[in-house]
Amino acid sequence: MNSVINPLPARRRHDLDWLRIIAFAILIFYHVGMFFTTWGWHVKSPDANAGPELVMSLVNPWRLALLFFISGVALRFLSDKLGAGGFARERVARMLPVIAFGMLVMVTPQTYFELRQDGAIGPGPLAFYGDYLRPSVLHGVVTPTWNHLWYVVYLLVYSLLLAPVIPVLRRLADGPAGAAVGRIWSGPAGAVMLLVLPAAPFIVYGAVLDPHFPTTHALWGDWANHAHRFTTLLFGYFAAKSPAFWAGVRRAWPLAAAYAAGFTLLAATLAALGWPDLGEAASAAFSMITVLYAWSVIVTLLGLGQRFLDRDGPARRYLTEAIFPFYILHQTITVAAGYYIAQAGWSVWTQFGVLVAITVGGCFAGFELVRRVAPLRPLFGLKPRRVRSDSTSSSDVPSGLPASSGPAASRE
């Protein structure tokens, strides 16, 4: 019986590239949807209603979890290539300019238009910018802020925390402990174990941490959120080169898909009944099966990705480079456009169509500009042109973006 793992060879995982692209696309449309829901967000449509909220609630438990998992896979490949020190230096050089530029420039319009719609400030972005740059609480909003770029901040912090223990993590992943876990995934009940065991920590976090530490994305004090995100990142790291895990996903995804479909039917039924009060015990049980649902969706997507998406092409290459700048750009475009659309007097479907067109078109236009202007590239997470390569590199497995576990989303 093997006591060590023969890790999978380093190769570009096109399926994870595609899943990262799809997940970011969902995120962009999700934030467009936030303009129309009754949940709190930066700017709101005058026709905001609960219509989109069921679909968005079904996406909430896994939309960011998938990306943190993929980030963990990326962390394994990149740290194996660069070593612990090189990995830490690369993460700082790649992410710190994005965070600084994002907080000082990209996110600023979001706060401006939010306060303008609230009637808290008058017109005049230049005067507002001076106030924004002074660390303070400006009409209830902490400034400067990172808003949706919290993911980049958290990923950088997690990477730096893990860098000193990368050799230990590698030995755990490839040694007897990793082999023992692999035997569980390969066993006769492996498919069920693959769906249940990884969900267990999140059930504990939901019961012990979530009630006491609401999600804030403020870094300090966001302890429940850290538990969810950091654990998912580690899952991705340990799964990255495990043959038993990926073989287990291929066996387990049909069962995972069936469970996810059953949960979706249950949630739709409860929504049709007006989300009746289930009582304390039933609500706790529903929270547990929601965690299982989130992980089941991720397993389903990983399995479908292996089967159908592990293929290359011009679209994959273009979008793999474009998707991180899209992420940086999209929410500012959506908020700015939403502010003016809210005043246009259009029907809700016209608002939706125009907002989607402006957001998607603005992302493509912004990326086409950024990729051509050398000084802008590092500010949007792009490498210098001379470093481009399609062999195994720091972007070989996408450095992706666990989600809000409750029905209402955070503001991001």
mmCIF file of C-alpha atoms in Angstrom:
data_model
loop_
_atom_site.group_PDB
_atom_site.id
_atom_site.type_symbol
_atom_site.label_atom_id
_atom_site.label_comp_id
_atom_site.label_asym_id
_atom_site.label_seq_id
_atom_site.Cartn_x
_atom_site.Cartn_y
_atom_site.Cartn_z
ATOM 1 C CA MET A 1 0.000 0.000 0.000
ATOM 2 C CA ASN A 2 1.534 3.323 -1.075
ATOM 3 C CA SER A 3 2.388 5.757 1.729
ATOM 4 C CA VAL A 4 3.186 8.601 -0.648
ATOM 5 C CA ILE A 5 1.454 10.142 -3.660
ATOM 6 C CA ASN A 6 2.854 10.326 -7.143
ATOM 7 C CA PRO A 7 1.638 13.864 -7.855
ATOM 8 C CA LEU A 8 -0.003 14.682 -11.139
ATOM 9 C CA PRO A 9 2.460 16.271 -13.563
ATOM 10 C CA ALA A 10 2.391 20.028 -14.003
ATOM 11 C CA ARG A 11 0.348 20.866 -17.080
ATOM 12 C CA ARG A 12 -2.038 23.608 -17.982
ATOM 13 C CA ARG A 13 -5.535 22.802 -16.724
ATOM 14 C CA HIS A 14 -7.735 24.291 -19.428
ATOM 15 C CA ASP A 15 -10.838 23.075 -17.604
ATOM 16 C CA LEU A 16 -9.970 25.208 -14.576
ATOM 17 C CA ASP A 17 -9.232 28.160 -16.849
ATOM 18 C CA TRP A 18 -12.728 27.816 -18.292
ATOM 19 C CA LEU A 19 -14.337 27.375 -14.878
ATOM 20 C CA ARG A 20 -12.587 30.507 -13.649
ATOM 21 C CA ILE A 21 -13.821 32.405 -16.699
ATOM 22 C CA ILE A 22 -17.372 31.126 -16.159
ATOM 23 C CA ALA A 23 -17.263 31.950 -12.453
ATOM 24 C CA PHE A 24 -16.135 35.516 -13.130
ATOM 25 C CA ALA A 25 -18.825 35.894 -15.768
ATOM 26 C CA ILE A 26 -21.388 34.796 -13.175
ATOM 27 C CA LEU A 27 -19.916 37.337 -10.755
ATOM 28 C CA ILE A 28 -20.309 40.156 -13.277
ATOM 29 C CA PHE A 29 -23.952 39.281 -13.949
ATOM 30 C CA TYR A 30 -24.493 38.786 -10.218
ATOM 31 C CA HIS A 31 -23.419 42.353 -9.519
ATOM 32 C CA VAL A 32 -25.668 43.598 -12.294
ATOM 33 C CA GLY A 33 -28.439 41.691 -10.525
ATOM 34 C CA MET A 34 -27.629 43.413 -7.237
ATOM 35 C CA PHE A 35 -28.783 46.677 -8.821
ATOM 36 C CA PHE A 36 -32.296 45.187 -9.098
ATOM 37 C CA THR A 37 -32.707 43.301 -5.797
ATOM 38 C CA THR A 38 -33.991 44.518 -2.440
ATOM 39 C CA TRP A 39 -30.625 43.689 -0.851
ATOM 40 C CA GLY A 40 -28.304 46.528 0.105
ATOM 41 C CA TRP A 41 -25.813 47.592 -2.569
ATOM 42 C CA HIS A 42 -24.008 50.699 -3.784
ATOM 43 C CA VAL A 43 -26.696 51.999 -6.158
ATOM 44 C CA LYS A 44 -30.219 50.689 -6.743
ATOM 45 C CA SER A 45 -32.802 50.658 -9.499
ATOM 46 C CA PRO A 46 -36.060 52.473 -8.677
ATOM 47 C CA ASP A 47 -37.702 49.178 -9.698
ATOM 48 C CA ALA A 48 -35.703 47.002 -7.277
ATOM 49 C CA ASN A 49 -37.683 43.915 -6.300
ATOM 50 C CA ALA A 50 -37.308 40.374 -4.977
ATOM 51 C CA GLY A 51 -37.723 38.739 -8.401
ATOM 52 C CA PRO A 52 -34.041 37.851 -9.030
ATOM 53 C CA GLU A 53 -33.313 36.870 -5.451
ATOM 54 C CA LEU A 54 -34.091 33.136 -5.597
ATOM 55 C CA VAL A 55 -31.669 32.534 -8.448
ATOM 56 C CA MET A 56 -29.038 34.722 -6.808
ATOM 57 C CA SER A 57 -29.518 32.948 -3.475
ATOM 58 C CA LEU A 58 -28.837 29.632 -5.204
ATOM 59 C CA VAL A 59 -25.611 31.040 -6.662
ATOM 60 C CA ASN A 60 -24.496 32.670 -3.400
ATOM 61 C CA PRO A 61 -23.244 29.596 -1.516
ATOM 62 C CA TRP A 62 -20.733 28.563 -4.202
ATOM 63 C CA ARG A 63 -20.029 31.456 -6.592
ATOM 64 C CA LEU A 64 -16.870 32.598 -4.791
ATOM 65 C CA ALA A 65 -16.070 29.278 -3.136
ATOM 66 C CA LEU A 66 -15.285 27.826 -6.548
ATOM 67 C CA LEU A 67 -12.822 30.612 -7.235
ATOM 68 C CA PHE A 68 -11.062 30.284 -3.880
ATOM 69 C CA PHE A 69 -10.732 26.561 -4.547
ATOM 70 C CA ILE A 70 -9.170 27.269 -7.948
ATOM 71 C CA SER A 71 -6.915 29.824 -6.260
ATOM 72 C CA GLY A 72 -5.679 27.055 -3.986
ATOM 73 C CA VAL A 73 -4.907 24.868 -6.999
ATOM 74 C CA ALA A 74 -2.985 27.789 -8.511
ATOM 75 C CA LEU A 75 -1.111 28.291 -5.261
ATOM 76 C CA ARG A 76 0.168 24.704 -5.388
ATOM 77 C CA PHE A 77 1.380 24.913 -8.967
ATOM 78 C CA LEU A 78 2.980 28.334 -8.557
ATOM 79 C CA SER A 79 4.696 27.602 -5.238
ATOM 80 C CA ASP A 80 6.051 24.306 -6.608
ATOM 81 C CA LYS A 81 7.562 26.226 -9.497
ATOM 82 C CA LEU A 82 8.961 29.249 -7.641
ATOM 83 C CA GLY A 83 9.639 27.948 -4.145
ATOM 84 C CA ALA A 84 8.324 29.602 -0.999
ATOM 85 C CA GLY A 85 10.369 32.799 -1.262
ATOM 86 C CA GLY A 86 9.828 33.259 -4.971
ATOM 87 C CA PHE A 87 6.131 32.595 -4.533
ATOM 88 C CA ALA A 88 5.805 35.287 -1.833
ATOM 89 C CA ARG A 89 7.718 37.824 -3.923
ATOM 90 C CA GLU A 90 5.617 37.081 -7.014
ATOM 91 C CA ARG A 91 2.346 37.467 -5.124
ATOM 92 C CA VAL A 92 3.367 40.828 -3.659
ATOM 93 C CA ALA A 93 4.610 42.124 -7.011
ATOM 94 C CA ARG A 94 1.449 40.946 -8.783
ATOM 95 C CA MET A 95 -1.245 41.891 -6.265
ATOM 96 C CA LEU A 96 -0.037 44.924 -4.313
ATOM 97 C CA PRO A 97 -0.154 47.309 -7.314
ATOM 98 C CA VAL A 98 -3.692 46.106 -8.079
ATOM 99 C CA ILE A 99 -4.819 46.741 -4.500
ATOM 100 C CA ALA A 100 -3.214 50.186 -4.267
ATOM 101 C CA PHE A 101 -4.441 51.360 -7.670
ATOM 102 C CA GLY A 102 -7.853 49.842 -7.037
ATOM 103 C CA MET A 103 -8.359 51.606 -3.718
ATOM 104 C CA LEU A 104 -6.997 54.962 -4.884
ATOM 105 C CA VAL A 105 -8.535 55.063 -8.365
ATOM 106 C CA MET A 106 -10.803 52.240 -9.508
ATOM 107 C CA VAL A 107 -13.075 51.957 -6.478
ATOM 108 C CA THR A 108 -13.415 55.699 -5.851
ATOM 109 C CA PRO A 109 -16.318 56.212 -8.315
ATOM 110 C CA GLN A 110 -18.290 53.474 -6.578
ATOM 111 C CA THR A 111 -18.275 55.408 -3.308
ATOM 112 C CA TYR A 112 -18.952 58.696 -5.101
ATOM 113 C CA PHE A 113 -22.037 57.441 -6.951
ATOM 114 C CA GLU A 114 -23.281 55.580 -3.866
ATOM 115 C CA LEU A 115 -23.215 58.760 -1.791
ATOM 116 C CA ARG A 116 -24.652 60.797 -4.665
ATOM 117 C CA GLN A 117 -27.666 58.469 -4.952
ATOM 118 C CA ASP A 118 -28.108 58.577 -1.173
ATOM 119 C CA GLY A 119 -28.134 62.378 -1.335
ATOM 120 C CA ALA A 120 -25.232 62.525 1.123
ATOM 121 C CA ILE A 121 -22.989 64.656 -1.108
ATOM 122 C CA GLY A 122 -23.460 67.110 -3.937
ATOM 123 C CA PRO A 123 -21.977 66.919 -7.436
ATOM 124 C CA GLY A 124 -18.234 67.418 -7.755
ATOM 125 C CA PRO A 125 -16.034 64.329 -8.032
ATOM 126 C CA LEU A 126 -12.782 66.261 -7.591
ATOM 127 C CA ALA A 127 -13.840 67.743 -4.258
ATOM 128 C CA PHE A 128 -15.108 64.325 -3.195
ATOM 129 C CA TYR A 129 -11.791 62.694 -4.140
ATOM 130 C CA GLY A 130 -9.914 64.867 -1.674
ATOM 131 C CA ASP A 131 -12.280 63.752 1.092
ATOM 132 C CA TYR A 132 -12.065 60.128 -0.066
ATOM 133 C CA LEU A 133 -8.273 60.032 0.249
ATOM 134 C CA ARG A 134 -8.370 61.098 3.913
ATOM 135 C CA PRO A 135 -8.825 57.979 6.056
ATOM 136 C CA SER A 136 -12.198 58.493 7.668
ATOM 137 C CA VAL A 137 -15.814 57.368 7.796
ATOM 138 C CA LEU A 138 -17.428 59.456 5.079
ATOM 139 C CA HIS A 139 -21.210 59.533 5.506
ATOM 140 C CA GLY A 140 -21.153 56.007 6.873
ATOM 141 C CA VAL A 141 -18.629 54.640 4.328
ATOM 142 C CA VAL A 142 -15.057 53.869 5.380
ATOM 143 C CA THR A 143 -12.588 55.526 2.993
ATOM 144 C CA PRO A 144 -10.394 54.675 1.212
ATOM 145 C CA THR A 145 -12.033 51.315 0.626
ATOM 146 C CA TRP A 146 -11.456 48.231 -1.485
ATOM 147 C CA ASN A 147 -15.084 47.106 -2.050
ATOM 148 C CA HIS A 148 -15.076 44.166 -4.492
ATOM 149 C CA LEU A 149 -11.261 43.983 -4.424
ATOM 150 C CA TRP A 150 -11.450 42.384 -0.978
ATOM 151 C CA TYR A 151 -10.780 39.101 -2.737
ATOM 152 C CA VAL A 152 -7.366 40.278 -3.925
ATOM 153 C CA VAL A 153 -6.513 41.585 -0.442
ATOM 154 C CA TYR A 154 -7.517 38.323 1.209
ATOM 155 C CA LEU A 155 -5.715 36.198 -1.356
ATOM 156 C CA LEU A 156 -2.504 38.189 -0.875
ATOM 157 C CA VAL A 157 -2.724 37.887 2.919
ATOM 158 C CA TYR A 158 -3.423 34.151 2.739
ATOM 159 C CA SER A 159 -0.543 33.653 0.304
ATOM 160 C CA LEU A 160 1.916 35.453 2.584
ATOM 161 C CA LEU A 161 0.700 33.515 5.632
ATOM 162 C CA LEU A 162 1.184 30.215 3.803
ATOM 163 C CA ALA A 163 4.505 31.002 2.124
ATOM 164 C CA PRO A 164 6.702 30.098 5.147
ATOM 165 C CA VAL A 165 5.003 26.706 5.546
ATOM 166 C CA ILE A 166 4.868 25.761 1.837
ATOM 167 C CA PRO A 167 7.436 22.932 2.311
ATOM 168 C CA VAL A 168 5.329 21.487 5.142
ATOM 169 C CA LEU A 169 2.147 21.713 3.069
ATOM 170 C CA ARG A 170 3.837 19.985 0.154
ATOM 171 C CA ARG A 171 4.997 17.111 2.360
ATOM 172 C CA LEU A 172 1.498 16.753 3.796
ATOM 173 C CA ALA A 173 -0.090 16.752 0.338
ATOM 174 C CA ASP A 174 2.318 14.229 -1.187
ATOM 175 C CA GLY A 175 3.181 12.128 1.858
ATOM 176 C CA PRO A 176 1.380 9.513 3.969
ATOM 177 C CA ALA A 177 -1.370 11.913 5.079
ATOM 178 C CA GLY A 178 -2.271 12.791 1.495
ATOM 179 C CA ALA A 179 -2.117 9.140 0.496
ATOM 180 C CA ALA A 180 -4.471 8.181 3.352
ATOM 181 C CA VAL A 181 -7.021 10.795 2.239
ATOM 182 C CA GLY A 182 -6.647 9.596 -1.339
ATOM 183 C CA ARG A 183 -7.567 6.069 -0.245
ATOM 184 C CA ILE A 184 -10.821 7.447 1.177
ATOM 185 C CA TRP A 185 -11.692 9.034 -2.190
ATOM 186 C CA SER A 186 -10.782 5.778 -3.939
ATOM 187 C CA GLY A 187 -12.713 3.497 -1.582
ATOM 188 C CA PRO A 188 -16.093 1.873 -2.186
ATOM 189 C CA ALA A 189 -17.899 4.799 -0.538
ATOM 190 C CA GLY A 190 -15.529 7.343 -2.062
ATOM 191 C CA ALA A 191 -18.156 9.301 -3.984
ATOM 192 C CA VAL A 192 -20.262 9.860 -0.856
ATOM 193 C CA MET A 193 -17.194 10.656 1.243
ATOM 194 C CA LEU A 194 -16.049 13.204 -1.336
ATOM 195 C CA LEU A 195 -19.360 15.025 -0.978
ATOM 196 C CA VAL A 196 -19.694 14.824 2.803
ATOM 197 C CA LEU A 197 -16.244 15.086 4.397
ATOM 198 C CA PRO A 198 -15.058 18.352 2.748
ATOM 199 C CA ALA A 199 -18.346 20.005 3.743
ATOM 200 C CA ALA A 200 -17.943 19.126 7.428
ATOM 201 C CA PRO A 201 -15.692 22.062 8.471
ATOM 202 C CA PHE A 202 -18.068 24.552 6.877
ATOM 203 C CA ILE A 203 -21.012 23.105 8.782
ATOM 204 C CA VAL A 204 -19.029 23.684 11.989
ATOM 205 C CA TYR A 205 -18.110 27.235 10.938
ATOM 206 C CA GLY A 206 -21.755 27.950 10.173
ATOM 207 C CA ALA A 207 -22.838 26.820 13.624
ATOM 208 C CA VAL A 208 -19.963 28.203 15.711
ATOM 209 C CA LEU A 209 -18.527 31.252 13.918
ATOM 210 C CA ASP A 210 -21.120 32.684 11.530
ATOM 211 C CA PRO A 211 -23.617 33.784 14.225
ATOM 212 C CA HIS A 212 -20.918 35.790 16.021
ATOM 213 C CA PHE A 213 -18.846 37.194 13.142
ATOM 214 C CA PRO A 214 -20.954 38.557 10.279
ATOM 215 C CA THR A 215 -19.130 38.957 6.986
ATOM 216 C CA THR A 216 -17.568 42.408 6.632
ATOM 217 C CA HIS A 217 -14.718 42.001 4.087
ATOM 218 C CA ALA A 218 -12.793 44.402 6.354
ATOM 219 C CA LEU A 219 -9.936 41.872 6.890
ATOM 220 C CA TRP A 220 -9.616 42.403 10.652
ATOM 221 C CA GLY A 221 -12.473 40.878 12.616
ATOM 222 C CA ASP A 222 -13.888 39.011 9.606
ATOM 223 C CA TRP A 223 -13.116 35.711 11.293
ATOM 224 C CA ALA A 224 -15.967 33.524 10.060
ATOM 225 C CA ASN A 225 -15.377 34.659 6.507
ATOM 226 C CA HIS A 226 -11.648 33.923 6.888
ATOM 227 C CA ALA A 227 -12.420 30.423 8.144
ATOM 228 C CA HIS A 228 -14.562 29.688 5.076
ATOM 229 C CA ARG A 229 -12.198 31.258 2.520
ATOM 230 C CA PHE A 230 -8.905 30.063 3.942
ATOM 231 C CA THR A 231 -10.146 26.490 4.343
ATOM 232 C CA THR A 232 -11.407 26.410 0.752
ATOM 233 C CA LEU A 233 -8.046 27.729 -0.465
ATOM 234 C CA LEU A 234 -6.277 24.928 1.419
ATOM 235 C CA PHE A 235 -8.672 22.363 -0.066
ATOM 236 C CA GLY A 236 -7.647 23.553 -3.515
ATOM 237 C CA TYR A 237 -3.966 23.325 -2.619
ATOM 238 C CA PHE A 238 -4.218 19.754 -1.338
ATOM 239 C CA ALA A 239 -6.430 18.637 -4.233
ATOM 240 C CA ALA A 240 -4.300 20.219 -6.967
ATOM 241 C CA LYS A 241 -1.971 17.315 -7.721
ATOM 242 C CA SER A 242 -3.923 14.476 -6.114
ATOM 243 C CA PRO A 243 -4.799 11.814 -8.717
ATOM 244 C CA ALA A 244 -7.253 10.223 -6.264
ATOM 245 C CA PHE A 245 -9.155 13.483 -5.776
ATOM 246 C CA TRP A 246 -9.661 14.169 -9.477
ATOM 247 C CA ALA A 247 -10.574 10.539 -10.155
ATOM 248 C CA GLY A 248 -13.021 10.773 -7.260
ATOM 249 C CA VAL A 249 -14.566 13.910 -8.757
ATOM 250 C CA ARG A 250 -15.139 12.056 -12.027
ATOM 251 C CA ARG A 251 -17.032 9.352 -10.136
ATOM 252 C CA ALA A 252 -18.884 11.648 -7.719
ATOM 253 C CA TRP A 253 -20.144 14.463 -9.931
ATOM 254 C CA PRO A 254 -23.365 12.728 -11.138
ATOM 255 C CA LEU A 255 -24.370 12.132 -7.506
ATOM 256 C CA ALA A 256 -23.399 15.706 -6.660
ATOM 257 C CA ALA A 257 -25.482 17.031 -9.541
ATOM 258 C CA ALA A 258 -28.503 15.025 -8.407
ATOM 259 C CA TYR A 259 -28.196 16.401 -4.880
ATOM 260 C CA ALA A 260 -27.813 19.969 -6.154
ATOM 261 C CA ALA A 261 -30.903 19.551 -8.324
ATOM 262 C CA GLY A 262 -32.888 18.220 -5.362
ATOM 263 C CA PHE A 263 -31.816 21.136 -3.184
ATOM 264 C CA THR A 264 -32.753 23.593 -5.922
ATOM 265 C CA LEU A 265 -36.239 22.080 -6.094
ATOM 266 C CA LEU A 266 -36.572 22.330 -2.302
ATOM 267 C CA ALA A 267 -35.435 25.978 -2.278
ATOM 268 C CA ALA A 268 -37.822 26.850 -5.103
ATOM 269 C CA THR A 269 -40.679 25.212 -3.175
ATOM 270 C CA LEU A 270 -39.857 27.154 -0.011
ATOM 271 C CA ALA A 271 -39.618 30.379 -2.019
ATOM 272 C CA ALA A 272 -43.034 29.698 -3.573
ATOM 273 C CA LEU A 273 -44.403 29.296 -0.046
ATOM 274 C CA GLY A 274 -42.937 32.644 0.968
ATOM 275 C CA TRP A 275 -40.010 31.178 2.945
ATOM 276 C CA PRO A 276 -42.120 29.993 5.902
ATOM 277 C CA ASP A 277 -40.661 29.975 9.412
ATOM 278 C CA LEU A 278 -39.092 26.536 9.748
ATOM 279 C CA GLY A 279 -38.326 26.700 13.427
ATOM 280 C CA GLU A 280 -34.880 26.561 15.012
ATOM 281 C CA ALA A 281 -34.115 22.876 14.428
ATOM 282 C CA ALA A 282 -35.321 22.834 10.811
ATOM 283 C CA SER A 283 -33.473 26.085 10.062
ATOM 284 C CA ALA A 284 -30.244 24.565 11.403
ATOM 285 C CA ALA A 285 -30.807 21.482 9.260
ATOM 286 C CA PHE A 286 -31.456 23.674 6.219
ATOM 287 C CA SER A 287 -28.169 25.509 6.839
ATOM 288 C CA MET A 288 -26.349 22.167 6.907
ATOM 289 C CA ILE A 289 -27.846 20.925 3.668
ATOM 290 C CA THR A 290 -27.071 24.304 2.086
ATOM 291 C CA VAL A 291 -23.385 23.720 2.812
ATOM 292 C CA LEU A 292 -23.652 20.270 1.199
ATOM 293 C CA TYR A 293 -25.382 21.903 -1.766
ATOM 294 C CA ALA A 294 -22.558 24.418 -2.229
ATOM 295 C CA TRP A 295 -19.861 21.744 -2.244
ATOM 296 C CA SER A 296 -21.994 19.512 -4.488
ATOM 297 C CA VAL A 297 -22.234 22.282 -7.075
ATOM 298 C CA ILE A 298 -18.457 22.738 -6.987
ATOM 299 C CA VAL A 299 -17.877 18.986 -7.423
ATOM 300 C CA THR A 300 -20.400 18.957 -10.277
ATOM 301 C CA LEU A 301 -18.642 21.836 -12.038
ATOM 302 C CA LEU A 302 -15.200 20.286 -11.518
ATOM 303 C CA GLY A 303 -16.455 16.987 -12.942
ATOM 304 C CA LEU A 304 -18.166 18.593 -15.921
ATOM 305 C CA GLY A 305 -15.082 20.701 -16.497
ATOM 306 C CA GLN A 306 -12.817 17.657 -16.651
ATOM 307 C CA ARG A 307 -15.173 15.978 -19.086
ATOM 308 C CA PHE A 308 -16.058 18.839 -21.411
ATOM 309 C CA LEU A 309 -13.817 21.863 -20.873
ATOM 310 C CA ASP A 310 -10.233 20.601 -20.864
ATOM 311 C CA ARG A 311 -9.534 21.992 -24.311
ATOM 312 C CA ASP A 312 -7.683 24.983 -25.642
ATOM 313 C CA GLY A 313 -8.459 27.591 -28.269
ATOM 314 C CA PRO A 314 -8.149 31.307 -29.048
ATOM 315 C CA ALA A 315 -11.180 32.164 -26.888
ATOM 316 C CA ARG A 316 -9.684 30.428 -23.853
ATOM 317 C CA ARG A 317 -6.345 32.173 -24.299
ATOM 318 C CA TYR A 318 -7.941 35.598 -24.756
ATOM 319 C CA LEU A 319 -10.394 35.299 -21.865
ATOM 320 C CA THR A 320 -7.836 33.800 -19.473
ATOM 321 C CA GLU A 321 -5.782 36.972 -19.792
ATOM 322 C CA ALA A 322 -8.824 39.254 -19.858
ATOM 323 C CA ILE A 323 -10.797 37.937 -16.918
ATOM 324 C CA PHE A 324 -8.800 39.490 -14.062
ATOM 325 C CA PRO A 325 -8.900 43.003 -15.599
ATOM 326 C CA PHE A 326 -12.622 42.380 -16.181
ATOM 327 C CA TYR A 327 -12.986 41.649 -12.476
ATOM 328 C CA ILE A 328 -11.169 44.849 -11.504
ATOM 329 C CA LEU A 329 -13.177 46.987 -13.941
ATOM 330 C CA HIS A 330 -16.672 45.554 -13.876
ATOM 331 C CA GLN A 331 -18.158 46.785 -10.597
ATOM 332 C CA THR A 332 -17.083 50.391 -11.114
ATOM 333 C CA ILE A 333 -18.656 50.343 -14.578
ATOM 334 C CA THR A 334 -21.849 48.779 -13.235
ATOM 335 C CA VAL A 335 -22.187 51.250 -10.362
ATOM 336 C CA ALA A 336 -21.459 54.329 -12.498
ATOM 337 C CA ALA A 337 -23.823 53.226 -15.267
ATOM 338 C CA GLY A 338 -26.453 52.159 -12.742
ATOM 339 C CA TYR A 339 -26.463 55.605 -11.138
ATOM 340 C CA TYR A 340 -27.499 57.246 -14.413
ATOM 341 C CA ILE A 341 -29.779 54.416 -15.549
ATOM 342 C CA ALA A 342 -31.730 54.761 -12.292
ATOM 343 C CA GLN A 343 -32.670 58.283 -13.390
ATOM 344 C CA ALA A 344 -33.639 57.416 -16.981
ATOM 345 C CA GLY A 345 -37.250 56.345 -16.374
ATOM 346 C CA TRP A 346 -36.876 53.143 -18.417
ATOM 347 C CA SER A 347 -38.679 49.850 -17.894
ATOM 348 C CA VAL A 348 -36.876 47.338 -15.714
ATOM 349 C CA TRP A 349 -35.976 45.099 -18.671
ATOM 350 C CA THR A 350 -34.582 48.049 -20.604
ATOM 351 C CA GLN A 351 -32.527 48.990 -17.558
ATOM 352 C CA PHE A 352 -31.225 45.421 -17.347
ATOM 353 C CA GLY A 353 -30.315 45.182 -21.020
ATOM 354 C CA VAL A 354 -28.542 48.544 -21.072
ATOM 355 C CA LEU A 355 -26.668 47.840 -17.835
ATOM 356 C CA VAL A 356 -25.461 44.444 -19.090
ATOM 357 C CA ALA A 357 -24.386 45.960 -22.419
ATOM 358 C CA ILE A 358 -22.497 48.826 -20.778
ATOM 359 C CA THR A 359 -20.827 46.569 -18.203
ATOM 360 C CA VAL A 360 -19.720 43.881 -20.660
ATOM 361 C CA GLY A 361 -18.804 46.358 -23.386
ATOM 362 C CA GLY A 362 -16.908 48.521 -20.900
ATOM 363 C CA CYS A 363 -14.942 45.519 -19.658
ATOM 364 C CA PHE A 364 -13.888 44.548 -23.171
ATOM 365 C CA ALA A 365 -13.012 48.137 -24.079
ATOM 366 C CA GLY A 366 -11.105 48.645 -20.843
ATOM 367 C CA PHE A 367 -9.156 45.429 -21.289
ATOM 368 C CA GLU A 368 -8.239 46.259 -24.881
ATOM 369 C CA LEU A 369 -6.841 49.575 -23.667
ATOM 370 C CA VAL A 370 -5.027 48.164 -20.645
ATOM 371 C CA ARG A 371 -3.348 45.323 -22.526
ATOM 372 C CA ARG A 372 -1.865 47.787 -25.024
ATOM 373 C CA VAL A 373 -0.522 50.367 -22.546
ATOM 374 C CA ALA A 374 2.531 48.963 -20.779
ATOM 375 C CA PRO A 375 2.344 51.123 -17.610
ATOM 376 C CA LEU A 376 -1.285 50.074 -17.051
ATOM 377 C CA ARG A 377 -0.694 46.334 -17.276
ATOM 378 C CA PRO A 378 0.620 45.753 -13.711
ATOM 379 C CA LEU A 379 -2.155 47.926 -12.269
ATOM 380 C CA PHE A 380 -4.682 45.437 -13.657
ATOM 381 C CA GLY A 381 -2.790 42.275 -12.771
ATOM 382 C CA LEU A 382 -1.272 41.660 -16.199
ATOM 383 C CA LYS A 383 2.307 40.560 -16.699
ATOM 384 C CA PRO A 384 4.698 42.541 -18.889
ATOM 385 C CA ARG A 385 4.340 41.413 -22.496
ATOM 386 C CA ARG A 386 7.830 39.924 -22.608
ATOM 387 C CA VAL A 387 6.918 37.344 -19.932
ATOM 388 C CA ARG A 388 4.015 35.805 -21.853
ATOM 389 C CA SER A 389 4.206 32.044 -22.195
ATOM 390 C CA ASP A 390 1.699 29.197 -22.467
ATOM 391 C CA SER A 391 3.866 26.698 -20.637
ATOM 392 C CA THR A 392 3.318 26.050 -16.952
ATOM 393 C CA SER A 393 3.562 29.458 -15.287
ATOM 394 C CA SER A 394 2.014 31.437 -12.496
ATOM 395 C CA SER A 395 -1.210 31.599 -14.448
ATOM 396 C CA ASP A 396 -1.201 27.962 -15.516
ATOM 397 C CA VAL A 397 -3.870 27.109 -13.077
ATOM 398 C CA PRO A 398 -5.956 30.237 -12.680
ATOM 399 C CA SER A 399 -5.439 32.203 -9.497
ATOM 400 C CA GLY A 400 -9.097 32.335 -8.874
ATOM 401 C CA LEU A 401 -11.646 34.328 -6.824
ATOM 402 C CA PRO A 402 -16.472 30.625 -0.792
ATOM 403 C CA ALA A 403 -19.278 32.797 -0.895
ATOM 404 C CA SER A 404 -21.836 34.322 1.245
ATOM 405 C CA SER A 405 -23.539 31.475 2.995
ATOM 406 C CA GLY A 406 -26.725 33.370 3.689
ATOM 407 C CA PRO A 407 -29.502 34.329 1.296
ATOM 408 C CA ALA A 408 -28.522 37.969 1.042
ATOM 409 C CA ALA A 409 -25.219 38.936 -0.494
ATOM 410 C CA SER A 410 -22.621 41.202 0.980
ATOM 411 C CA ARG A 411 -22.088 44.576 -0.633
ATOM 412 C CA GLU A 412 -18.625 43.711 -1.943
#
